[in-house]
Coordinates of C-alpha atoms and ligand atoms in Angstrom, one line a residue:
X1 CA 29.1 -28.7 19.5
X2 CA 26.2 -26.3 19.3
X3 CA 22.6 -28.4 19.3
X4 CA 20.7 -27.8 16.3
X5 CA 17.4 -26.6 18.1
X6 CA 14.5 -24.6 16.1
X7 CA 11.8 -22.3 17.2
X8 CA 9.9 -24.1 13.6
X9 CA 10.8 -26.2 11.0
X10 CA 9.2 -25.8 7.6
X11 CA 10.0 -28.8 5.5
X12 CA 8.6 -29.4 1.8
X13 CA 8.1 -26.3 0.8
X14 CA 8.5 -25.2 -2.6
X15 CA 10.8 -21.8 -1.5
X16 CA 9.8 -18.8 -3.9
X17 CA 12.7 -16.8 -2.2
X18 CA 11.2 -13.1 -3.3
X19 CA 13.8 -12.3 -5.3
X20 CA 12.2 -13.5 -8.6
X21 CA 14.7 -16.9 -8.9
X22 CA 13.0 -19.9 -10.0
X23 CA 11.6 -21.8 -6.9
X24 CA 13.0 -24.8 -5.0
X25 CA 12.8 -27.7 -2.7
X26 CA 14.0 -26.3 0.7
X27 CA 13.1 -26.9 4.2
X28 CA 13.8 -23.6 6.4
X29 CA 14.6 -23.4 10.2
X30 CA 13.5 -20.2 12.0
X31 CA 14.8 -19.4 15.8
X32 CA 14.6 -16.3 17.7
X33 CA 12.5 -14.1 14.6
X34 CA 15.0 -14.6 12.0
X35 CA 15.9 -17.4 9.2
X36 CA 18.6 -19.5 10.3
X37 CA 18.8 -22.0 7.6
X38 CA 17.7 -22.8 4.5
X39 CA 18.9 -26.8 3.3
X40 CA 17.9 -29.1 0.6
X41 CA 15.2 -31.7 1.3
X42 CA 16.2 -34.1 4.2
X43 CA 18.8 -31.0 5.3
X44 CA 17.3 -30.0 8.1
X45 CA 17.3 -34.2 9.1
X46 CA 19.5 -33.4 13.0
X47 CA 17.5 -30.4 14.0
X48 CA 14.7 -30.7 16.8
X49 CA 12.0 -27.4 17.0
X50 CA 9.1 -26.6 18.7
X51 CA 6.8 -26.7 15.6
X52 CA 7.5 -28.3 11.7
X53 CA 5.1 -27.1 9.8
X54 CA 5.0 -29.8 6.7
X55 CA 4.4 -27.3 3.6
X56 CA 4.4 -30.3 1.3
X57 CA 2.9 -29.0 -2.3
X58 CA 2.9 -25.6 -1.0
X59 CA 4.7 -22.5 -1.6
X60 CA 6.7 -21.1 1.0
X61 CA 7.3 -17.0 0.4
X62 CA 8.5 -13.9 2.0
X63 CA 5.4 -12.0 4.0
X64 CA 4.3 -9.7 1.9
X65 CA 4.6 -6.1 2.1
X66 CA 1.8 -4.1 1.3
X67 CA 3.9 -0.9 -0.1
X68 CA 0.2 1.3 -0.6
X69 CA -2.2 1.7 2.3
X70 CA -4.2 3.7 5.0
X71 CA -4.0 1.6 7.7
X72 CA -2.7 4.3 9.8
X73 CA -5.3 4.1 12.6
X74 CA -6.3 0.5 12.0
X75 CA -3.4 -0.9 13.1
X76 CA -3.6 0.6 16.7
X77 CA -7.4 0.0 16.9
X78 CA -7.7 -2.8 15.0
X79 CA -4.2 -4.9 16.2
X80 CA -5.6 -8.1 14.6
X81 CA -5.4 -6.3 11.0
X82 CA -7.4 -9.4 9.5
X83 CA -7.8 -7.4 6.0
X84 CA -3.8 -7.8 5.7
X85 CA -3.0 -11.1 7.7
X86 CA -5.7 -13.2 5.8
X87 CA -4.0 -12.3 2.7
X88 CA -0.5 -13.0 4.2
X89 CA 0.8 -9.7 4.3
X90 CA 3.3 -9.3 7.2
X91 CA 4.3 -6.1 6.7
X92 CA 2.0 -2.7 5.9
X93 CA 3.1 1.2 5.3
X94 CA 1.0 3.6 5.9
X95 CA 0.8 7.3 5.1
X96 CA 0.3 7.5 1.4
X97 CA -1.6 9.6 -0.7
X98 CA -0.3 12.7 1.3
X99 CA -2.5 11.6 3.9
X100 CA -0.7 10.4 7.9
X101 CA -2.0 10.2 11.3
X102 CA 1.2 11.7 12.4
X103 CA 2.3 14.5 12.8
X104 CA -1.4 15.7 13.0
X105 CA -2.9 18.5 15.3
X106 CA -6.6 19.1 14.0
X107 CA -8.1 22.4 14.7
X108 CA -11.9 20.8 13.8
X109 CA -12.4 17.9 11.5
X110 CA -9.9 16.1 9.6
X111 CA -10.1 17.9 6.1
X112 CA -10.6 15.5 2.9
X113 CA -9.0 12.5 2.1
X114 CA -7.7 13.1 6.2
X115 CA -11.3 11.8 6.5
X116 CA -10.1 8.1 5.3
X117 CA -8.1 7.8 8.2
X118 CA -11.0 8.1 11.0
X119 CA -12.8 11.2 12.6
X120 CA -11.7 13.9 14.6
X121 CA -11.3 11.7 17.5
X122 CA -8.6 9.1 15.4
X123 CA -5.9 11.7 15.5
X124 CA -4.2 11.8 18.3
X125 CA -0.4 11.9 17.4
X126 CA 0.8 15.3 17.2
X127 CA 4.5 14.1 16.9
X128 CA 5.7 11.0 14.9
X129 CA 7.2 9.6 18.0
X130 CA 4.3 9.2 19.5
X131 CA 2.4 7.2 17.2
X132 CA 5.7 5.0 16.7
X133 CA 4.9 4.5 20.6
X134 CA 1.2 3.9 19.9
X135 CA 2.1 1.3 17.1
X136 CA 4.4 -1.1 19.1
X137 CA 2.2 -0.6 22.3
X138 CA -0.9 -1.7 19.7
X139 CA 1.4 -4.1 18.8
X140 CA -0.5 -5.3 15.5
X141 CA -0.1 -8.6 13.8
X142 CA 1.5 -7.1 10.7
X143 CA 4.6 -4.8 11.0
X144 CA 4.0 -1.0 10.0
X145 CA 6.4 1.2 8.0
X146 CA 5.6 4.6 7.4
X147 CA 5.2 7.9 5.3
X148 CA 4.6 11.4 6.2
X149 CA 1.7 12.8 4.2
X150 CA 2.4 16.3 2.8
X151 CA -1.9 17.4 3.2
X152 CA -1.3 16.1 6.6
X153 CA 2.0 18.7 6.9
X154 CA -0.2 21.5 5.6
X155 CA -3.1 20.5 8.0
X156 CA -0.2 21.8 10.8
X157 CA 0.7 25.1 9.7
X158 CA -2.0 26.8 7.2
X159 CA -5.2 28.3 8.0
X160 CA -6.6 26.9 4.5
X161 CA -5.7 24.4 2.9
X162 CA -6.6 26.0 -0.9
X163 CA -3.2 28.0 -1.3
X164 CA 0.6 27.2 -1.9
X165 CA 2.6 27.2 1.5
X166 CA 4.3 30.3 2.6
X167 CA 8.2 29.8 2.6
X168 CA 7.5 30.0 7.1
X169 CA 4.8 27.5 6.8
X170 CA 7.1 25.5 4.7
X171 CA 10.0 25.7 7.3
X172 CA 7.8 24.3 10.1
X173 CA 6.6 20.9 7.7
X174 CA 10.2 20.5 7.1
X175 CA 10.9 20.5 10.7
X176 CA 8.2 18.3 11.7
X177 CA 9.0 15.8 8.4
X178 CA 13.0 15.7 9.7
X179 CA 11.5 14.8 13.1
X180 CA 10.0 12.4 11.5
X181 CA 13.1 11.3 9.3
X182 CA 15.0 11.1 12.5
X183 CA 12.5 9.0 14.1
X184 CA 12.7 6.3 10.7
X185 CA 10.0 7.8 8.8
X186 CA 10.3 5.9 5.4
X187 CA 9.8 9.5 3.5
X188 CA 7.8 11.7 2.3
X189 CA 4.4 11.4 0.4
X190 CA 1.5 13.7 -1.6
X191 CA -1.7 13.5 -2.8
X192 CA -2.2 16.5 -5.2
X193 CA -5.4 15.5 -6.9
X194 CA -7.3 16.4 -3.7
X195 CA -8.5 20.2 -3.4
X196 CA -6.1 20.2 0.1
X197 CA -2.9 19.8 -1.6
X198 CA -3.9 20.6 -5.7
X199 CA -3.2 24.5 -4.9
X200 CA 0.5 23.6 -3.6
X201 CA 3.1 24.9 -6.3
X202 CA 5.3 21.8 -7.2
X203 CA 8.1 24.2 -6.1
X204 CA 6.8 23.5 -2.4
X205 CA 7.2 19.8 -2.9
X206 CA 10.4 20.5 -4.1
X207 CA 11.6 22.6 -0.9
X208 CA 9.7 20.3 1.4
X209 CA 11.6 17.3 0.3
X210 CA 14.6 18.5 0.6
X211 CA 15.8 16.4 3.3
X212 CA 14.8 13.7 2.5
X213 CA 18.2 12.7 0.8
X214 CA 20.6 12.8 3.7
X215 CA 18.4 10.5 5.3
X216 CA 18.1 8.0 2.9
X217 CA 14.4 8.5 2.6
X218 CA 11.8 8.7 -0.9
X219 CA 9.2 10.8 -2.0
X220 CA 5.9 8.7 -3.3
X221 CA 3.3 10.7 -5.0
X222 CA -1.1 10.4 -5.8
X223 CA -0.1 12.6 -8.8
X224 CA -1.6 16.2 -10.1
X225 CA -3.8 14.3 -12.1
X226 CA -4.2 10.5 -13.5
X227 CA -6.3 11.8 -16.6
X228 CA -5.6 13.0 -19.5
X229 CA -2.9 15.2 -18.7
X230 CA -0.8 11.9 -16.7
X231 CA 2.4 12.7 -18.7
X232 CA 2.7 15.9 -17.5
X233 CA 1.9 15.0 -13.7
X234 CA 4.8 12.2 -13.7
X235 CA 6.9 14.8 -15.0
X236 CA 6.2 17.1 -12.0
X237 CA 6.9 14.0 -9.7
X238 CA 10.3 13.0 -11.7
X239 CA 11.5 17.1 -11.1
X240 CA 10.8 16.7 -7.2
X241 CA 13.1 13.9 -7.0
X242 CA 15.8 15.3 -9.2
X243 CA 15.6 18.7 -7.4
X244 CA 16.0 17.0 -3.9
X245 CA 18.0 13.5 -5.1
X246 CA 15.9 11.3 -4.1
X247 CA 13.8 8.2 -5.2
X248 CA 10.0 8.6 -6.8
X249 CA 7.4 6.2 -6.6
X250 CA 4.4 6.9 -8.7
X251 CA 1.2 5.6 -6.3
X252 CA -1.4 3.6 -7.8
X253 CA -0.3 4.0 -11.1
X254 CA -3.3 3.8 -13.6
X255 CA -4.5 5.8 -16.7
X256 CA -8.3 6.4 -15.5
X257 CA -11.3 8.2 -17.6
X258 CA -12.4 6.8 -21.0
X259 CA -10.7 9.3 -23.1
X260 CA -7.2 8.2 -21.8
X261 CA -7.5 4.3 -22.0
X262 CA -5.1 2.4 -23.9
X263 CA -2.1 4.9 -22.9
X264 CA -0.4 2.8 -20.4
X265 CA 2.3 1.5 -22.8
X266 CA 3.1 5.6 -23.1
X267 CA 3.1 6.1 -19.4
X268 CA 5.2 3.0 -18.8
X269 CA 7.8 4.0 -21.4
X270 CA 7.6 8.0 -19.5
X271 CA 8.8 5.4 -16.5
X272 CA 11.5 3.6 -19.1
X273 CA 13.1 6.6 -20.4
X274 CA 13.0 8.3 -17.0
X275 CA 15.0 5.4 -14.9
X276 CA 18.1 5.6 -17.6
X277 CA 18.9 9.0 -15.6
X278 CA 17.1 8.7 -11.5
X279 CA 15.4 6.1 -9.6
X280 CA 11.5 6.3 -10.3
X281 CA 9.0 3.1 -9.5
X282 CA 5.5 2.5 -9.0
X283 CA 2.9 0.8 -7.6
X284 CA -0.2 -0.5 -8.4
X285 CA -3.4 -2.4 -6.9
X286 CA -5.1 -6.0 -9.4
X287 CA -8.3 -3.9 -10.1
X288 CA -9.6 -1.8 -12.9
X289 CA -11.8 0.1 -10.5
X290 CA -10.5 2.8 -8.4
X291 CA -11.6 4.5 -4.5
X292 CA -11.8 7.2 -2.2
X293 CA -13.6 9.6 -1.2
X294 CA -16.5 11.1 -3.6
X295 CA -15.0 13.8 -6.0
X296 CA -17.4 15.8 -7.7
X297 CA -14.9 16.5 -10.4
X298 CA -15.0 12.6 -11.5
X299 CA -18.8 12.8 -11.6
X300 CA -19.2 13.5 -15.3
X301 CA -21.9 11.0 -15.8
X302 CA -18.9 8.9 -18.5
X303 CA -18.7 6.3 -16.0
X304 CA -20.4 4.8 -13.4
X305 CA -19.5 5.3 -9.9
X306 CA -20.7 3.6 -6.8
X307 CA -21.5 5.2 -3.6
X308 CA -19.7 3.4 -0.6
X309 CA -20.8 5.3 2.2
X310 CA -22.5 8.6 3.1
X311 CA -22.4 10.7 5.9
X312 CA -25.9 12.0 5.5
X313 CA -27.4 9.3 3.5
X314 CA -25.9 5.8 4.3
X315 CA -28.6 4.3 3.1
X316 CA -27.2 4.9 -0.4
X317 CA -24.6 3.1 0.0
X318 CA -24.2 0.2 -2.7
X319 CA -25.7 2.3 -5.3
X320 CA -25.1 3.8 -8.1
X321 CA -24.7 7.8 -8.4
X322 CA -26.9 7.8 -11.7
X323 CA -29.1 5.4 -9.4
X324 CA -29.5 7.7 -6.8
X325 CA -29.9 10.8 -8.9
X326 CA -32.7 9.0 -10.5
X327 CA -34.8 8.1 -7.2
X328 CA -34.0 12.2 -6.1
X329 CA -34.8 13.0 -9.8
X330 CA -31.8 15.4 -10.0
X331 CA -28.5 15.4 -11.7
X332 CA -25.5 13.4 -10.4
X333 CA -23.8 16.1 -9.5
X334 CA -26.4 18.0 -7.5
X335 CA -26.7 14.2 -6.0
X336 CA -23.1 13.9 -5.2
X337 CA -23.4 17.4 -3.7
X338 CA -26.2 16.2 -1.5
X339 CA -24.6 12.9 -0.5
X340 CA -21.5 14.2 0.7
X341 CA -18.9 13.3 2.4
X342 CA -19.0 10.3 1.2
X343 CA -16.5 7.6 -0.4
X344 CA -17.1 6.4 -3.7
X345 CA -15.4 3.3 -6.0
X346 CA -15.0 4.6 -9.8
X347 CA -15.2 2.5 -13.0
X348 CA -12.6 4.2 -14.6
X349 CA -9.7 2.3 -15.5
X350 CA -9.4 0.1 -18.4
X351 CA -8.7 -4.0 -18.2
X352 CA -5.4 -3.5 -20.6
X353 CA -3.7 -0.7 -18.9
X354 CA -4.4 -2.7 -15.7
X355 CA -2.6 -5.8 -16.7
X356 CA 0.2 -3.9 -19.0
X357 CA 1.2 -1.7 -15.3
X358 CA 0.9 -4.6 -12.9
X359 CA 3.0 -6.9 -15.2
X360 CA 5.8 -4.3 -15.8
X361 CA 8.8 -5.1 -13.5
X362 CA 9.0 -1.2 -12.0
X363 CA 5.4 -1.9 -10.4
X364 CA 5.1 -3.2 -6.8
X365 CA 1.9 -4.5 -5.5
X366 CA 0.3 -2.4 -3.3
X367 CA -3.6 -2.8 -2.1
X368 CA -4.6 1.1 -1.2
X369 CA -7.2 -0.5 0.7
X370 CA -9.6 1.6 3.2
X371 CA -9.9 -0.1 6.0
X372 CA -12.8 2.4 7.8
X373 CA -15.1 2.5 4.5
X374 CA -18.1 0.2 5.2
X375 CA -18.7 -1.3 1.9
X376 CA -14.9 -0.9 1.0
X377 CA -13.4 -1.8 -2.7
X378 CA -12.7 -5.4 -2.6
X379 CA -9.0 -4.6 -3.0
X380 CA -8.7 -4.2 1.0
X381 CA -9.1 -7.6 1.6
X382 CA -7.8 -9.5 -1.8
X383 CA -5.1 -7.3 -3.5
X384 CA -2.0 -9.9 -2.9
X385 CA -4.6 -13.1 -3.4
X386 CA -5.9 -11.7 -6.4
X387 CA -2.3 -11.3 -8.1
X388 CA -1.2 -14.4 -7.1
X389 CA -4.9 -15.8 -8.1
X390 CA -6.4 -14.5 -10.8
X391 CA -3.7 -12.7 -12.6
X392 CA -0.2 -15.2 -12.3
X393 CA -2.1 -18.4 -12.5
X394 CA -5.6 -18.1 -14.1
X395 CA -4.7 -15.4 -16.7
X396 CA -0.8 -16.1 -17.0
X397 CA 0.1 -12.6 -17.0
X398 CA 3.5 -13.0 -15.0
X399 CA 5.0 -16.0 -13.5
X400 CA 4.2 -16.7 -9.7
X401 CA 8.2 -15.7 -9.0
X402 CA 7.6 -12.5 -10.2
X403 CA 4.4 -12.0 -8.3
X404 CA 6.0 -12.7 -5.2
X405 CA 8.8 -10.5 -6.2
X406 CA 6.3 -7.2 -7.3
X407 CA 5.4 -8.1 -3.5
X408 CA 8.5 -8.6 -1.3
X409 CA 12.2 -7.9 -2.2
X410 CA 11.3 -5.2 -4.9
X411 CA 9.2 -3.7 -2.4
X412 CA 11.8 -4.0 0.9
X413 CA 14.5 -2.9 -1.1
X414 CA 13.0 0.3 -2.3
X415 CA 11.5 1.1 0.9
X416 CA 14.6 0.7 3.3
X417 CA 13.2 -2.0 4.7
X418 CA 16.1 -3.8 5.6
X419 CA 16.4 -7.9 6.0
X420 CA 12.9 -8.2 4.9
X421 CA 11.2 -9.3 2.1
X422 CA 13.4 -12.4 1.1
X423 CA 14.2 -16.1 2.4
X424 CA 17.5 -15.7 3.1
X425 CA 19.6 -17.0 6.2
X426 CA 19.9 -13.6 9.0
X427 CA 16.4 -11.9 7.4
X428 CA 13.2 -11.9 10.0
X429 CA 11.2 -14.6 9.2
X430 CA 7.9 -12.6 7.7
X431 CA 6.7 -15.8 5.7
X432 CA 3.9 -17.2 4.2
X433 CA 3.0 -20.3 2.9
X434 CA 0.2 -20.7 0.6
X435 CA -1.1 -22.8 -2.1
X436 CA -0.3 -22.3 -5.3
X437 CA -3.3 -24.1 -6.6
X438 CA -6.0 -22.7 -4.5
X439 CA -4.6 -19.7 -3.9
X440 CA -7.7 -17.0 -4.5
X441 CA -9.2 -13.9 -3.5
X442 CA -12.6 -14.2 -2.2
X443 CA -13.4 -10.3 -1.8
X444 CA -16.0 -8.6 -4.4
X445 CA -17.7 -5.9 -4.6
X446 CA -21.2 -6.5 -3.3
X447 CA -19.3 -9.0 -0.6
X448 CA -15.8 -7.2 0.0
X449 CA -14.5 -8.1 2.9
X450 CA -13.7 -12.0 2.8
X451 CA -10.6 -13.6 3.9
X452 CA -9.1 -15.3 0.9
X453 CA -8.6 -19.0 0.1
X454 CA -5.3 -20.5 0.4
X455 CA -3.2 -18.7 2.9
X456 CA -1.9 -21.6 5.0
X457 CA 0.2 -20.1 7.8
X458 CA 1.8 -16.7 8.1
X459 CA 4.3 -16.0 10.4
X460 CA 5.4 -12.6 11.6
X461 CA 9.2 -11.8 12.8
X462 CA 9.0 -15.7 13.3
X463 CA 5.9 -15.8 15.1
X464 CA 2.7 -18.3 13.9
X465 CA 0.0 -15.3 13.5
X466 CA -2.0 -16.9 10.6
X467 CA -3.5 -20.8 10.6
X468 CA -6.3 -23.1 8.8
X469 CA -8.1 -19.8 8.0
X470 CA -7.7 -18.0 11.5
X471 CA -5.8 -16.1 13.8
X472 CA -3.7 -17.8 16.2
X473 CA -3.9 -14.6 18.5
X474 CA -0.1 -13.9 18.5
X475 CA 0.7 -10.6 17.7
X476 CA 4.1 -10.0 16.7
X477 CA 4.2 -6.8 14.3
X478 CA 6.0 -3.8 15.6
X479 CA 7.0 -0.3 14.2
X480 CA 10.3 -0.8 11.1
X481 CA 12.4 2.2 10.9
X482 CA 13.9 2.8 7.4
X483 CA 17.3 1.0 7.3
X484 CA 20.8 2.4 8.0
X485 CA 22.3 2.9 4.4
X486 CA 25.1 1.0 4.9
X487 CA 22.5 -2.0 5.1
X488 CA 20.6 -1.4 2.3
X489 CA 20.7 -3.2 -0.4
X490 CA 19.4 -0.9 -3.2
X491 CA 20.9 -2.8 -6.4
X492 CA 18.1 -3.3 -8.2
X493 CA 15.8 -1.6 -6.4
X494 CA 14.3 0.7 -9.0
Ligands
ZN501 ZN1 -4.1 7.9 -3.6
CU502 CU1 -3.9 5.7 -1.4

């Protein structure tokens, strides 16, 4: 008879299995990275292990997938990715916002929002397979999925960055994005706010995404514009994934500036009426402030806007724009002029629309956290507390399944992430268990980056990388290809 012999036992747990079901009693056996069985209390009664980890009056959950972020370089030189672990996240993907560290060859300075990844000196991938290599040799705590950036594709082949693509220059992104695809790139992503990608034609979206579809891959987009002309933007983004058949996920979905507060029931329905006919989600981050790098568009004197760093005046840092215009005795915008680059955090979204997107069951929790900002938005280092925290218990806005849901299976599933994001016998065992009581995100503005209360254990691909509030110094992450479609499990997905 085979022996009944476990890497860990986890007994007492209240299992929240990620796929929004109603949580049970469970103990859960994990050998050799993956689930191996799930049982009613006492189940698990003839197995021996290694480890049992009593989770009595806890909540056992997938790892959480952080489906927005720009931990491209921080995960090779930062391998213990605290930001992510402390907040049990198991699994990050990188490249959003049209912005990846591969394939990148620089000719001088990364251009802006390349800038958020590192300097000059972070870029070192010129192909994707070499930063897959550079991942699993990091080998990080968290695993890393990941996009290819559209700016960083123009970066490659134009001379300037303030133009649509020529139909050569477009050939040679798509030949380095299907190197990519071939290599298990998750698909393709753009950030056309920023001046490096704002003059590209939506028709060169279109083109460049192409093939994504034979590969199973999606197209995620930081639209035109998240003012007042939104409707419009998600419009462009729906047309580049029914021109090239694939799946659109709106990033950081938020309706920001005063004069378009209180529209997200509009935009959500734009998302409604939309998914009757092609697959469009989104994702969001629990905060009604926003960051990046300092836009002097956005400095219109409406809102307020905090400076987070500055290259020539770090000093400055903490302050407000209208503060620091007033100590120069300028405007803000000659001030933002004088301060950049820089990175700012913008008051600019409204609490409703925050809590009306996050609660809607297309949106996925994703931080957008900057990892290499110095005075970062707190969201780095308490997005998937926070939700859990603040907004399912505190506020009641959605129940803790669906939390865990907006932050595992939906995510997996739409991502090609495949055997991830659920407890489920044969998936890896990316889990976390926390306490539903205590559970709380200790990040804030003035203090941002504080690990969160309540994350009892994580484990990555079945590894005990997370305990009592520190690392154990196991680092088990590695590089996830997008699935083979014949595994995925896209029912439901969108
Ligand atoms: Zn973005
Ligand atoms: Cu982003």
């Amino acid at each position: 008879m085979e022996s009944l012999k476990a890497d860990t036992l986890i007994v007492g747990a209240r299992v929240i299995d990620g796929t929004g079901a109603p949580a049970v009693e469970r103990d859960v056996a994990v050998r050799d990275g993956r689930i191996v069985a799930i049982e009613a209390p006492g189940g698990l009664a003839g197995w021996s292990a290694d480890q049992t980890f009593d989770a009595q009056g806890r909540v056992l959950a997938p790892g959480f997938i952080d489906v927005h972020t720009h931990d491209d370089t921080h995960v090779i030189r930062s391998p213990q990715m605290m930001p992510k672990i402390t907040q049990g996240v198991t699994t990050v993907i990188v490249g959003n916002c049209g912005i990846s560290a591969s394939p990148v060859t620089l000719k001088g300075d990364p251009p802006d929002p390349m800038n958020l990844l590192g300097d000059a000196a972070a870029f070192k991938y010129p192909t994707f397979a070499a930063y897959v290599d550079a991942v699993n040799e990091a080998r990080p705590t968290v695993n890393v999925g990941a996009l290819i950036g559209h700016t960083a594709l123009r970066n490659n082949h134009m001379d300037r960055l303030d133009r649509g693509a020529s139909p050569d220059e477009i050939a040679g992104m798509r030949a380095q994005l299907e190197e990519a695809l071939n290599n298990g790139a998750l698909g393709l992503s753009s950030g056309l706010a920023y001046g490096s990608a704002f003059n590209a034609p939506p028709e060169e979206l279109q083109a460049l995404a192409e093939p994504l579809a034979k590969a199973g891959a999606l197209y995620t987009t930081h639209m035109r514009t998240e003012f007042d002309a939104i409707l419009d933007a998600m419009d462009e983004a729906y047309r580049v994934g029914r021109h090239a058949r694939v799946p659109v996920v709106i990033s950081h979905l938020k309706c920001a500036g005063p004069s378009n507060w209180g529209r997200s029931t509009e935009v959500l329905k734009s998302i409604e009426a939309t998914r009757d006919g092609q697959p469009v989600g989104c994702d969001c981050y629990p905060y009604n402030r926003s960051s990046s790098t300092l836009d002097l568009k956005q400095v219109t004197g409406d809102i307020d806007i905090t400076i987070t760093w500055s290259t020539p005046h770090p000093e400055m840092a903490g302050k407000l724009i209208r503060e620091v215009a007033d100590e120069w005795k300028v405007t803000q915008q000659e001030a933002g002029k004088r301060l950049q680059p820089a990175g700012a955090v913008y008051h600019n979204m409204s609490e409703d629309d925050v809590r009306r997107i996050l609660s809607h069951p297309a949106t996925m929790v994703g931080s957008d956290g900057l990892p290499n900002d110095p005075l970062p938005h707190p969201r780095l280092w308490g997005a998937f507390p926070r939700v859990l925290g603040h907004y399912a218990r505190d506020t009641a806005l959605i129940p803790l399944e669906e939390a865990v849901r907006k932050m595992t299976s939906l995510s997996a599933r739409r991502f090609g992430l495949t055997e991830r994001g659920e407890v489920k016998v044969g998936y890896y065992a990316d889990l976390v268990v926390f306490d539903p009581e205590r559970v709380r995100d200790a990040a804030t503005f003035a203090e941002p980056q504080q690990a969160a209360d309540g994350i009892d254990a994580v484990w990555v691909n079945g590894v005990l990388t997370y305990r009592e509030q520190a690392v154990t110094g196991a680092r088990a992450g590695r590089f996830v290809a997008r699935g083979s479609a014949s595994k995925l499990d896209a029912q439901g997905a969108f």
